[in-house]
Every structure is written in structure tokens, then in C-alpha cells.
XYZ file of N, CA and C in Angstrom:
681
model
N -46.398 -23.410 -30.783
C -46.258 -23.116 -29.311
C -45.405 -24.286 -28.652
N -44.417 -23.886 -27.782
C -43.562 -24.811 -27.194
C -44.025 -25.133 -25.678
N -43.760 -26.354 -25.211
C -44.054 -26.615 -23.812
C -42.636 -27.089 -23.316
N -42.249 -26.326 -22.218
C -40.977 -26.557 -21.653
C -41.288 -27.201 -20.328
N -40.823 -28.455 -19.932
C -41.007 -29.052 -18.696
C -39.622 -29.083 -18.014
N -39.555 -28.597 -16.748
C -38.395 -28.684 -16.025
C -38.609 -29.005 -14.601
N -37.559 -29.442 -13.960
C -37.683 -29.829 -12.468
C -36.880 -28.838 -11.604
N -37.362 -28.604 -10.425
C -36.617 -27.707 -9.545
C -36.215 -28.606 -8.391
N -34.987 -28.959 -8.255
C -34.445 -29.840 -7.197
C -34.990 -31.243 -7.269
N -35.390 -31.640 -8.455
C -36.010 -32.952 -8.687
C -35.836 -33.400 -10.146
N -35.789 -34.539 -10.414
C -35.734 -35.205 -11.741
C -37.034 -35.306 -12.332
N -37.197 -35.072 -13.585
C -38.630 -35.233 -14.210
C -38.418 -36.366 -15.193
N -39.161 -37.398 -14.960
C -39.090 -38.622 -15.803
C -39.776 -38.326 -17.183
N -39.287 -39.144 -18.199
C -39.777 -38.919 -19.554
C -41.219 -39.229 -19.660
N -41.675 -40.192 -18.727
C -43.128 -40.607 -18.805
C -43.969 -39.268 -18.424
N -43.555 -38.608 -17.500
C -44.330 -37.457 -16.975
C -44.285 -36.304 -18.035
N -43.178 -36.102 -18.828
C -43.104 -35.146 -19.830
C -44.175 -35.468 -20.986
N -44.260 -36.800 -21.270
C -45.267 -37.174 -22.209
C -46.815 -36.868 -21.683
N -46.895 -37.157 -20.508
C -48.190 -36.949 -19.853
C -48.633 -35.560 -19.903
N -47.594 -34.537 -19.636
C -47.797 -33.137 -19.753
C -48.363 -32.732 -21.188
N -47.624 -33.271 -22.260
C -47.963 -32.988 -23.604
C -49.441 -33.455 -23.870
N -49.873 -34.552 -23.278
C -51.191 -35.090 -23.493
C -52.239 -34.373 -22.702
N -51.848 -33.874 -21.451
C -52.769 -33.258 -20.572
C -52.990 -31.786 -21.029
N -51.971 -31.087 -21.433
C -52.159 -29.644 -21.893
C -52.372 -29.715 -23.323
N -53.597 -29.788 -23.815
C -53.987 -29.857 -25.189
C -53.760 -28.486 -25.823
N -52.883 -28.418 -26.646
C -52.509 -27.154 -27.316
C -53.621 -26.516 -28.175
N -54.360 -27.366 -28.800
C -55.421 -26.892 -29.557
C -56.490 -26.125 -28.668
N -56.822 -26.733 -27.626
C -57.793 -26.167 -26.589
C -57.342 -24.926 -26.098
N -56.007 -24.837 -25.749
C -55.416 -23.707 -25.153
C -55.419 -22.491 -26.179
N -54.868 -22.763 -27.404
C -54.907 -21.815 -28.416
C -56.318 -21.268 -28.863
N -57.252 -22.153 -28.682
C -58.691 -21.743 -28.895
C -59.105 -20.628 -27.971
N -58.647 -20.862 -26.712
C -59.052 -19.861 -25.667
C -58.193 -18.583 -25.743
N -56.895 -18.806 -26.108
C -56.011 -17.638 -26.227
C -55.198 -17.840 -27.485
N -55.455 -17.200 -28.478
C -54.736 -17.307 -29.755
C -53.279 -16.662 -29.818
N -52.975 -15.927 -28.649
C -51.761 -15.234 -28.648
C -50.636 -16.018 -27.772
N -50.844 -17.174 -27.548
C -49.982 -17.997 -26.676
C -48.667 -18.197 -27.420
N -47.530 -17.976 -26.711
C -46.219 -18.177 -27.273
C -45.521 -19.493 -26.824
N -45.698 -19.687 -25.473
C -45.119 -20.831 -24.833
C -45.623 -21.136 -23.509
N -45.419 -22.371 -23.074
C -45.986 -22.850 -21.757
C -44.723 -23.496 -20.941
N -44.518 -23.011 -19.672
C -43.547 -23.550 -18.894
C -44.188 -24.391 -17.769
N -43.707 -25.592 -17.609
C -44.201 -26.479 -16.535
C -43.012 -26.791 -15.601
N -43.235 -26.356 -14.357
C -42.142 -26.496 -13.362
C -42.612 -27.504 -12.319
N -41.722 -28.525 -12.063
C -42.182 -29.557 -10.973
C -41.158 -29.417 -9.875
N -41.740 -29.365 -8.678
C -40.790 -29.332 -7.493
C -41.367 -30.294 -6.469
N -40.482 -30.698 -5.523
C -40.806 -31.725 -4.553
C -40.463 -31.254 -3.149
N -41.360 -31.477 -2.235
C -41.078 -31.052 -0.817
C -40.822 -32.491 -0.118
N -39.584 -32.536 0.516
C -39.128 -33.806 1.043
C -39.556 -33.902 2.489
N -40.302 -33.002 3.078
C -40.803 -33.125 4.376
C -41.862 -34.141 4.550
N -41.714 -35.118 5.314
C -42.674 -36.161 5.485
C -44.056 -35.784 5.938
N -44.076 -34.559 6.802
C -45.251 -34.040 7.205
C -46.140 -33.503 6.169
N -45.619 -33.206 4.955
C -46.294 -32.623 3.921
C -46.470 -33.593 2.769
N -46.587 -34.838 3.071
C -46.635 -35.994 2.103
C -47.880 -35.825 1.136
N -48.994 -35.239 1.773
C -50.134 -35.114 1.013
C -50.100 -34.073 -0.144
N -49.134 -33.245 0.055
C -48.870 -32.162 -1.022
C -47.390 -32.010 -1.296
N -46.701 -33.112 -1.381
C -45.232 -33.074 -1.508
C -44.871 -32.738 -2.883
N -45.674 -32.935 -3.919
C -45.340 -32.591 -5.317
C -46.098 -31.344 -5.735
N -45.375 -30.383 -6.304
C -46.009 -29.126 -6.645
C -45.746 -28.920 -8.155
N -46.786 -28.451 -8.920
C -46.644 -28.244 -10.405
C -47.002 -26.774 -10.522
N -46.263 -25.995 -11.247
C -46.634 -24.603 -11.602
C -46.554 -24.575 -13.174
N -47.744 -23.984 -13.704
C -47.740 -23.843 -15.120
C -47.783 -22.292 -15.447
N -46.929 -21.918 -16.288
C -46.846 -20.415 -16.652
C -47.013 -20.324 -18.182
N -48.114 -19.552 -18.452
C -48.433 -19.336 -19.900
C -47.973 -18.023 -20.283
N -47.072 -18.031 -21.349
C -46.558 -16.747 -21.826
C -47.284 -16.429 -23.117
N -47.726 -15.147 -23.239
C -48.472 -14.760 -24.552
C -48.097 -13.296 -24.824
N -48.704 -12.852 -25.820
C -48.521 -11.410 -26.188
C -49.427 -10.556 -25.283
N -50.175 -11.221 -24.395
C -50.936 -10.583 -23.466
C -50.356 -10.740 -22.085
N -51.272 -10.733 -21.043
C -50.620 -10.830 -19.669
C -50.224 -12.232 -19.391
N -49.231 -12.492 -18.549
C -48.749 -13.827 -18.245
C -49.787 -14.478 -17.225
N -50.184 -15.735 -17.488
C -51.069 -16.432 -16.612
C -50.402 -17.543 -15.945
N -50.547 -17.726 -14.575
C -49.923 -18.790 -13.816
C -50.988 -19.568 -13.117
N -50.705 -20.872 -12.980
C -51.564 -21.760 -12.165
C -50.654 -22.764 -11.454
N -50.943 -23.007 -10.212
C -50.130 -23.941 -9.560
C -50.996 -24.806 -8.544
N -50.467 -25.899 -8.247
C -51.191 -26.808 -7.332
C -50.238 -27.833 -6.720
N -50.523 -28.361 -5.572
C -49.816 -29.325 -4.910
C -50.618 -30.574 -4.590
N -49.972 -31.743 -4.614
C -50.781 -33.025 -4.410
C -49.724 -34.030 -3.838
N -50.229 -35.249 -3.686
C -49.378 -36.346 -3.258
C -48.437 -36.881 -4.220
N -48.763 -36.715 -5.577
C -47.937 -37.060 -6.624
C -48.014 -36.027 -7.731
N -46.987 -35.929 -8.621
C -46.941 -34.898 -9.746
C -48.155 -34.966 -10.703
N -48.674 -36.200 -10.953
C -49.747 -36.387 -11.837
C -51.012 -35.682 -11.327
N -51.326 -35.892 -10.168
C -52.490 -35.287 -9.557
C -52.322 -33.761 -9.450
N -51.043 -33.354 -9.100
C -50.865 -31.924 -9.038
C -51.008 -31.218 -10.479
N -50.543 -31.971 -11.418
C -50.605 -31.440 -12.858
C -52.124 -31.340 -13.219
N -52.941 -32.353 -12.816
C -54.378 -32.261 -13.146
C -55.003 -31.030 -12.487
N -54.742 -30.807 -11.202
C -55.329 -29.671 -10.517
C -54.812 -28.374 -11.114
N -53.539 -28.206 -11.411
C -53.007 -27.011 -12.068
C -53.520 -26.723 -13.338
N -53.723 -27.762 -14.202
C -54.315 -27.576 -15.629
C -55.687 -27.141 -15.530
N -56.492 -27.691 -14.597
C -57.832 -27.217 -14.354
C -57.953 -25.798 -14.035
N -57.028 -25.312 -13.105
C -57.057 -23.911 -12.705
C -56.624 -23.045 -13.911
N -55.650 -23.531 -14.714
C -55.258 -22.687 -15.889
C -56.341 -22.625 -16.899
N -57.103 -23.707 -17.162
C -58.220 -23.635 -18.051
C -59.344 -22.704 -17.624
N -59.497 -22.825 -16.311
C -60.619 -21.870 -15.692
C -60.217 -20.355 -15.902
N -58.946 -20.072 -15.734
C -58.465 -18.711 -15.822
C -58.493 -18.318 -17.339
N -58.141 -19.162 -18.257
C -58.098 -18.898 -19.657
C -59.634 -18.616 -20.072
N -60.578 -19.448 -19.657
C -61.997 -19.219 -20.010
C -62.490 -17.896 -19.483
N -62.112 -17.528 -18.300
C -62.485 -16.329 -17.722
C -62.015 -15.111 -18.489
N -60.673 -15.171 -18.963
C -60.202 -14.172 -19.848
C -60.790 -14.080 -21.104
N -61.091 -15.279 -21.663
C -61.721 -15.339 -22.970
C -63.177 -14.802 -22.966
N -63.927 -15.111 -21.854
C -65.220 -14.581 -21.829
C -65.242 -13.144 -21.665
N -64.214 -12.516 -20.995
C -64.157 -11.103 -20.863
C -63.963 -10.361 -22.234
N -63.057 -11.023 -22.982
C -62.774 -10.388 -24.289
C -64.047 -10.585 -25.249
N -64.755 -11.687 -25.082
C -65.965 -11.951 -25.917
C -67.005 -10.957 -25.485
N -67.161 -10.656 -24.247
C -68.185 -9.688 -23.787
C -67.857 -8.330 -24.264
N -66.592 -7.977 -24.300
C -66.187 -6.555 -24.805
C -66.522 -6.352 -26.293
N -66.205 -7.463 -26.963
C -66.259 -7.397 -28.539
C -67.588 -7.867 -28.970
N -68.420 -8.563 -28.142
C -69.567 -9.212 -28.623
C -70.633 -8.319 -29.203
N -71.537 -8.934 -29.930
C -72.637 -8.154 -30.533
C -73.646 -7.735 -29.556
N -73.554 -8.167 -28.312
C -74.600 -7.833 -27.361
C -74.367 -6.502 -26.619
N -73.399 -5.746 -27.149
C -73.209 -4.390 -26.588
C -74.307 -3.489 -26.676
N -74.545 -2.753 -25.541
C -75.717 -1.773 -25.515
C -75.252 -0.472 -25.851
N -76.139 0.305 -26.534
C -75.862 1.649 -26.828
C -76.108 2.509 -25.507
N -75.623 3.729 -25.467
C -75.787 4.515 -24.244
C -77.322 4.785 -23.983
N -78.131 4.824 -25.020
C -79.415 5.069 -24.786
C -80.267 3.876 -24.281
N -79.716 2.687 -24.428
C -80.334 1.435 -23.987
C -79.888 1.079 -22.588
N -78.856 1.624 -22.054
C -78.358 1.238 -20.732
C -79.348 1.395 -19.791
N -80.121 2.537 -19.777
C -81.188 2.781 -18.692
C -82.230 1.805 -18.728
N -82.413 0.999 -19.795
C -83.522 -0.002 -19.807
C -83.099 -1.239 -19.051
N -81.747 -1.431 -18.929
C -81.196 -2.617 -18.388
C -80.730 -2.381 -17.017
N -80.083 -1.284 -16.735
C -79.524 -1.002 -15.509
C -80.472 -0.135 -14.661
N -80.901 -0.618 -13.499
C -81.899 0.143 -12.730
C -81.234 1.381 -12.046
N -81.825 2.503 -12.166
C -81.375 3.704 -11.496
C -80.411 4.567 -12.199
N -79.984 4.124 -13.430
C -79.023 4.776 -14.145
C -79.709 5.976 -14.811
N -78.924 7.073 -15.129
C -79.421 8.281 -15.868
C -80.000 7.890 -17.239
N -81.073 8.470 -17.683
C -81.630 8.160 -18.936
C -81.032 9.223 -19.916
N -80.812 8.611 -21.193
C -80.274 9.540 -22.317
C -81.257 9.355 -23.516
N -81.640 10.555 -24.037
C -82.514 10.485 -25.217
C -81.768 10.240 -26.414
N -82.498 10.274 -27.596
C -81.770 10.077 -28.866
C -80.841 11.097 -29.310
N -80.920 12.265 -28.650
C -79.934 13.274 -28.915
C -78.692 13.359 -28.046
N -78.649 12.347 -27.131
C -77.557 12.222 -26.180
C -77.682 13.154 -24.981
N -78.907 13.678 -24.696
C -79.176 14.609 -23.583
C -79.718 13.756 -22.392
N -79.343 14.219 -21.206
C -79.937 13.543 -20.043
C -81.387 13.827 -19.924
N -82.110 12.821 -19.584
C -83.556 12.993 -19.383
C -83.844 12.919 -17.845
N -84.600 13.943 -17.401
C -84.905 14.034 -15.929
C -85.856 12.950 -15.573
N -85.955 12.651 -14.307
C -86.707 11.594 -13.794
C -87.219 11.932 -12.346
N -88.313 11.386 -11.934
C -88.765 11.652 -10.560
C -87.773 11.195 -9.529
N -87.017 10.123 -9.855
C -85.984 9.528 -8.952
C -85.004 10.586 -8.577
N -84.570 11.453 -9.574
C -83.594 12.409 -9.304
C -84.058 13.404 -8.160
N -85.398 13.744 -8.098
C -85.893 14.596 -7.191
C -85.924 14.046 -5.760
N -85.774 12.678 -5.673
C -85.880 11.900 -4.409
C -84.526 11.574 -3.801
N -83.431 12.120 -4.416
C -82.098 11.809 -3.973
C -81.977 12.483 -2.599
N -81.559 11.760 -1.494
C -81.437 12.412 -0.221
C -80.141 13.316 -0.171
N -80.343 14.388 0.671
C -79.193 15.281 0.699
C -78.765 15.279 2.225
N -77.553 15.200 2.489
C -77.052 15.182 3.898
C -75.877 16.163 3.885
N -75.680 16.639 5.193
C -74.501 17.501 5.410
C -73.306 16.749 6.057
N -72.147 16.861 5.336
C -70.968 16.321 5.893
C -70.076 17.531 6.270
N -69.968 17.775 7.558
C -69.321 18.966 7.881
C -70.065 20.197 7.336
N -69.414 21.101 6.733
C -70.051 22.225 6.160
C -70.361 22.035 4.663
N -70.214 20.761 4.112
C -70.442 20.524 2.751
C -71.731 19.654 2.544
N -72.524 20.062 1.551
C -73.793 19.318 1.251
C -73.472 18.344 0.175
N -73.865 16.976 0.525
C -73.670 15.859 -0.306
C -74.996 15.325 -0.681
N -75.074 15.039 -1.999
C -76.338 14.469 -2.485
C -76.114 12.918 -2.732
N -77.137 12.123 -2.245
C -77.074 10.687 -2.390
C -75.971 10.014 -1.697
N -75.345 8.976 -2.195
C -74.312 8.225 -1.452
C -72.996 8.538 -2.170
N -72.708 9.851 -2.312
C -71.442 10.224 -2.936
C -70.231 9.769 -2.345
N -69.163 9.588 -3.046
C -67.900 9.112 -2.511
C -67.170 10.135 -1.604
N -67.732 11.353 -1.474
C -66.983 12.324 -0.696
C -67.033 11.941 0.828
N -65.780 11.974 1.349
C -65.460 11.731 2.758
C -64.869 12.980 3.271
N -65.354 13.620 4.203
C -64.770 14.853 4.818
C -64.510 14.512 6.278
N -63.213 14.869 6.664
C -62.728 14.670 8.046
C -62.327 16.133 8.474
N -63.065 16.648 9.432
C -62.867 18.016 9.828
C -62.125 18.072 11.077
N -61.029 18.796 11.188
C -60.250 19.027 12.349
C -59.857 20.399 12.576
N -59.739 20.888 13.835
C -59.320 22.234 14.142
C -58.314 22.110 15.137
N -57.236 22.776 14.939
C -56.000 22.730 15.873
C -55.702 24.207 16.283
N -55.377 24.285 17.526
C -54.806 25.561 18.123
C -53.376 25.565 18.041
N -52.839 26.695 17.621
C -51.292 26.718 17.380
C -50.834 28.150 17.461
N -49.790 28.462 18.209
C -49.098 29.687 18.170
C -48.414 29.952 16.897
N -48.341 31.206 16.439
C -47.572 31.481 15.325
C -46.102 31.140 15.596
N -45.383 30.748 14.427
C -44.073 30.346 14.573
C -43.245 30.707 13.258
N -41.950 30.680 13.359
C -41.097 31.018 12.323
C -41.037 29.855 11.336
N -40.432 30.097 10.143
C -40.236 29.003 9.202
C -39.290 27.917 9.771
N -38.206 28.244 10.417
C -37.424 27.290 10.981
C -38.075 26.362 11.996
N -38.910 26.985 12.808
C -39.711 26.265 13.813
C -40.635 25.183 13.141
N -41.255 25.741 11.942
C -42.249 24.906 11.332
C -41.471 23.590 10.635
N -40.199 23.908 10.068
C -39.524 22.773 9.561
C -39.126 21.752 10.623
N -38.817 22.335 11.804
C -38.400 21.402 12.934
C -39.657 20.570 13.396
N -40.758 21.210 13.374
C -41.982 20.446 13.868
C -42.383 19.478 12.771
N -42.258 19.729 11.534
C -42.471 18.765 10.568
C -41.618 17.530 10.571
N -40.309 17.787 10.720
C -39.434 16.600 10.904
C -39.759 15.874 12.228
N -40.197 16.584 13.329
C -40.402 15.894 14.538
C -41.606 14.986 14.514
N -42.674 15.304 13.695
C -43.776 14.395 13.629
C -43.673 13.458 12.455
N -42.721 13.643 11.581
C -42.400 12.689 10.459
C -43.298 12.804 9.349
N -43.960 14.006 9.076
C -44.844 14.224 8.047
C -44.125 14.818 6.816
N -44.746 14.839 5.684
C -44.168 15.517 4.461
C -44.602 17.003 4.359
N -45.513 17.425 5.196
C -45.962 18.824 5.075
C -46.301 19.281 6.521
N -46.394 20.577 6.779
C -46.809 21.131 8.122
C -47.501 22.371 7.980
N -48.683 22.476 8.458
C -49.456 23.698 8.393
C -49.266 24.580 9.609
N -48.911 25.864 9.382
C -48.692 26.726 10.509
C -49.013 28.174 10.038
N -49.020 29.065 11.140
C -49.157 30.460 10.963
C -47.809 31.147 11.082
N -47.348 31.817 9.932
C -46.110 32.466 9.936
C -46.084 33.615 10.883
N -45.145 33.658 11.918
C -45.123 34.758 12.856
C -44.699 36.015 12.235
N -43.920 35.991 11.120
C -43.478 37.300 10.488
C -44.581 37.851 9.613
N -45.287 37.040 8.766
C -46.272 37.477 7.904
C -47.661 37.458 8.328
N -47.930 36.648 9.435
C -49.208 36.407 9.976
C -50.113 35.605 9.030
N -49.544 34.992 8.022
C -50.362 34.277 7.018
C -50.437 32.808 7.244
N -51.531 32.170 7.018
C -51.499 30.696 6.995
C -50.535 30.169 5.985
N -49.687 29.213 6.356
C -48.661 28.720 5.523
C -48.432 27.279 5.620
N -47.862 26.708 4.572
C -47.567 25.217 4.568
C -46.150 25.073 4.144
N -45.270 24.260 4.984
C -44.020 23.959 4.600
C -44.149 22.444 4.221
N -43.326 22.121 3.147
C -43.465 20.767 2.634
C -42.062 20.226 2.005
N -42.014 18.953 2.070
C -40.708 18.346 1.640
C -40.827 18.179 0.069
N -39.785 18.563 -0.751
C -39.789 18.459 -2.095
C -38.885 17.257 -2.544
N -37.669 17.443 -2.773
C -36.835 16.363 -3.227
C -35.594 16.282 -2.281
N -35.284 15.138 -1.998
C -34.083 14.924 -1.069
C -34.221 15.764 0.193
N -33.281 16.760 0.408
C -33.412 17.562 1.586
C -33.954 18.995 1.217
N -34.593 19.166 0.067
C -35.119 20.411 -0.282
C -36.479 20.572 0.296
N -36.761 21.798 0.674
C -38.157 22.136 1.279
C -38.732 23.291 0.412
N -40.157 23.265 0.454
C -40.859 24.331 -0.059
C -41.828 24.951 0.919
N -42.250 26.168 0.669
C -43.242 26.819 1.558
C -44.263 27.581 0.785
N -45.502 27.456 1.034
C -46.644 28.211 0.516
C -47.284 29.070 1.447
N -47.427 30.332 1.073
C -48.157 31.205 1.998
C -49.515 31.551 1.329
N -50.566 31.577 2.119
C -51.888 31.950 1.615
C -52.302 33.362 2.082
N -52.513 34.092 0.986
C -52.862 35.531 1.196
C -54.309 35.790 0.740
N -55.086 36.346 1.589
C -56.435 36.598 1.325
C -56.647 37.693 0.338
N -57.523 37.429 -0.727
C -57.831 38.426 -1.752
C -59.265 38.575 -1.864
N -59.917 39.633 -1.325
C -61.305 39.747 -1.348
C -61.860 39.834 -2.809
N -61.085 40.181 -3.742
C -61.438 40.389 -5.179
C -61.409 39.136 -6.090
N -60.724 38.146 -5.474
C -60.479 36.826 -6.202
C -61.744 36.088 -6.275
N -61.971 35.338 -7.328
C -63.199 34.417 -7.511
C -62.991 33.190 -6.512
N -64.132 32.904 -5.866
C -64.136 31.680 -5.004
C -63.912 30.431 -5.862
N -63.312 29.448 -5.156
C -63.081 28.144 -5.864
C -61.712 27.887 -6.384
N -60.834 28.910 -5.994
C -59.395 28.805 -6.501
C -58.690 27.624 -5.690
N -57.575 27.141 -6.330
C -56.844 26.080 -5.647
C -56.065 26.577 -4.486
N -55.585 27.820 -4.560
C -54.833 28.268 -3.384
C -53.359 27.991 -3.513
N -53.015 26.894 -4.149
C -51.559 26.460 -4.284
C -51.484 25.019 -4.315
N -50.583 24.444 -4.979
C -50.453 23.033 -5.100
C -48.989 22.615 -4.568
N -48.930 21.577 -3.717
C -47.675 21.141 -3.116
C -46.857 20.442 -4.273
N -45.585 20.462 -4.129
C -44.713 19.883 -5.136
C -44.243 20.618 -6.247
N -44.567 21.977 -6.240
C -44.126 22.802 -7.329
C -42.732 23.404 -7.073
């Protein structure tokens, strides 16, 4: 693994380069992430006297076969900034290492054991079937508009009713452009059908007409935009 030290609008003394090699211990880094390819250390300096307490900035970029990890810090001198940045880098490496260990570790729970550890989760028997519980019968049910929701489901319903006179397709296109939306719901004055005009690609438009069919099964999608 290589360590590249460079300065941005500032000179990097040889003494600092040696300090970087001593501070960023390669063995320790490779132990936390065995896929490391290289480390880039960039030093920059802010010449504004008002920022003297953080005039030197050090950014460490770790390249590996996994995601790139960066850590940066600013201080009154580059050595202090390097110490802060290296501490941040090590903390992020440890966090990533612990995540990998948790995923691969022998402490993984089977699906049947999850219910013993996580409160309120569904129970699964040895055959992989859901086991009923009294708690399931106590789940509160609320009405959100015309829809029944059990528990604290993620369903969010916003119900609106608009009054509008039937219009032609050209009028609907004009209204859609006027409000700046990608679609516009209207009642076609020619067919008397609920319809949606929508923007497709570039200056192309599409239109969907909804026709009631008493013999059709309920729950159909009715039509999808973008076709």
C-alpha cells in the first residue's frame, strides 16, 4: 500500500512526510480494512489571519476495493490537523469493520430466534409458519380517509376533491403547462371520461382515458403513466 503526500498551494516539508508515515500505521489500517490500495494525504493552508486557529487543513483519502473513505480536519498547525484527521479515519474504519464483523459473525440469529430477542416481532415456528399471538388482536385500527389502516402503517393518504368543467384535450394540455406539472387530471368533454394527460419525453405527451367496466375485477391498476 502506498501513501502519497501532497500539498495544495503550500509546500510539504520532508519532516512532515516522515511524520505521516509514522502516524498512519499501515499494519493497523490493513488490519481494519484488508482491501486498502492507497492513502492520499493532502495538506492545504489558509492564509487568512482570522482563521489562524484552523489555518492548516489535512484531508486523508483511503482508496480500496470497497467504498472510498475520507477524513479531514483543520488546526493551528499541520501536525495537529493530521492527528485529528487520522483519529477520524480510524473511527470510520472501525465502524465499517464492526459492520462487516456483525454481518459475518457467528452471532447471527435464525429467523425462529428473532422473536426471542426483538420485542413485538412476528413469531415463526420450526416449519417457517407465522405463529399467532394475542398482541396481533390488539393492533389498533384507524380510518385514513376511506381506507382502513392497522397499527402504525406507513400509509399516508391525502384526499382532495376538485370541481372542474369538462374540457378538450388541447385545453388540458394548456392547463398542465400553465400549472407546471407533469400530468393533469380532467374530464374529457368529448368522451365524458375521466382522463389524464401527461408529459412523456421531450415535447411528447400521452393521455389515458378511464372507462368504467362493471364486469372487471376490482383492484385493477387502471393505467400507468409513462407508457
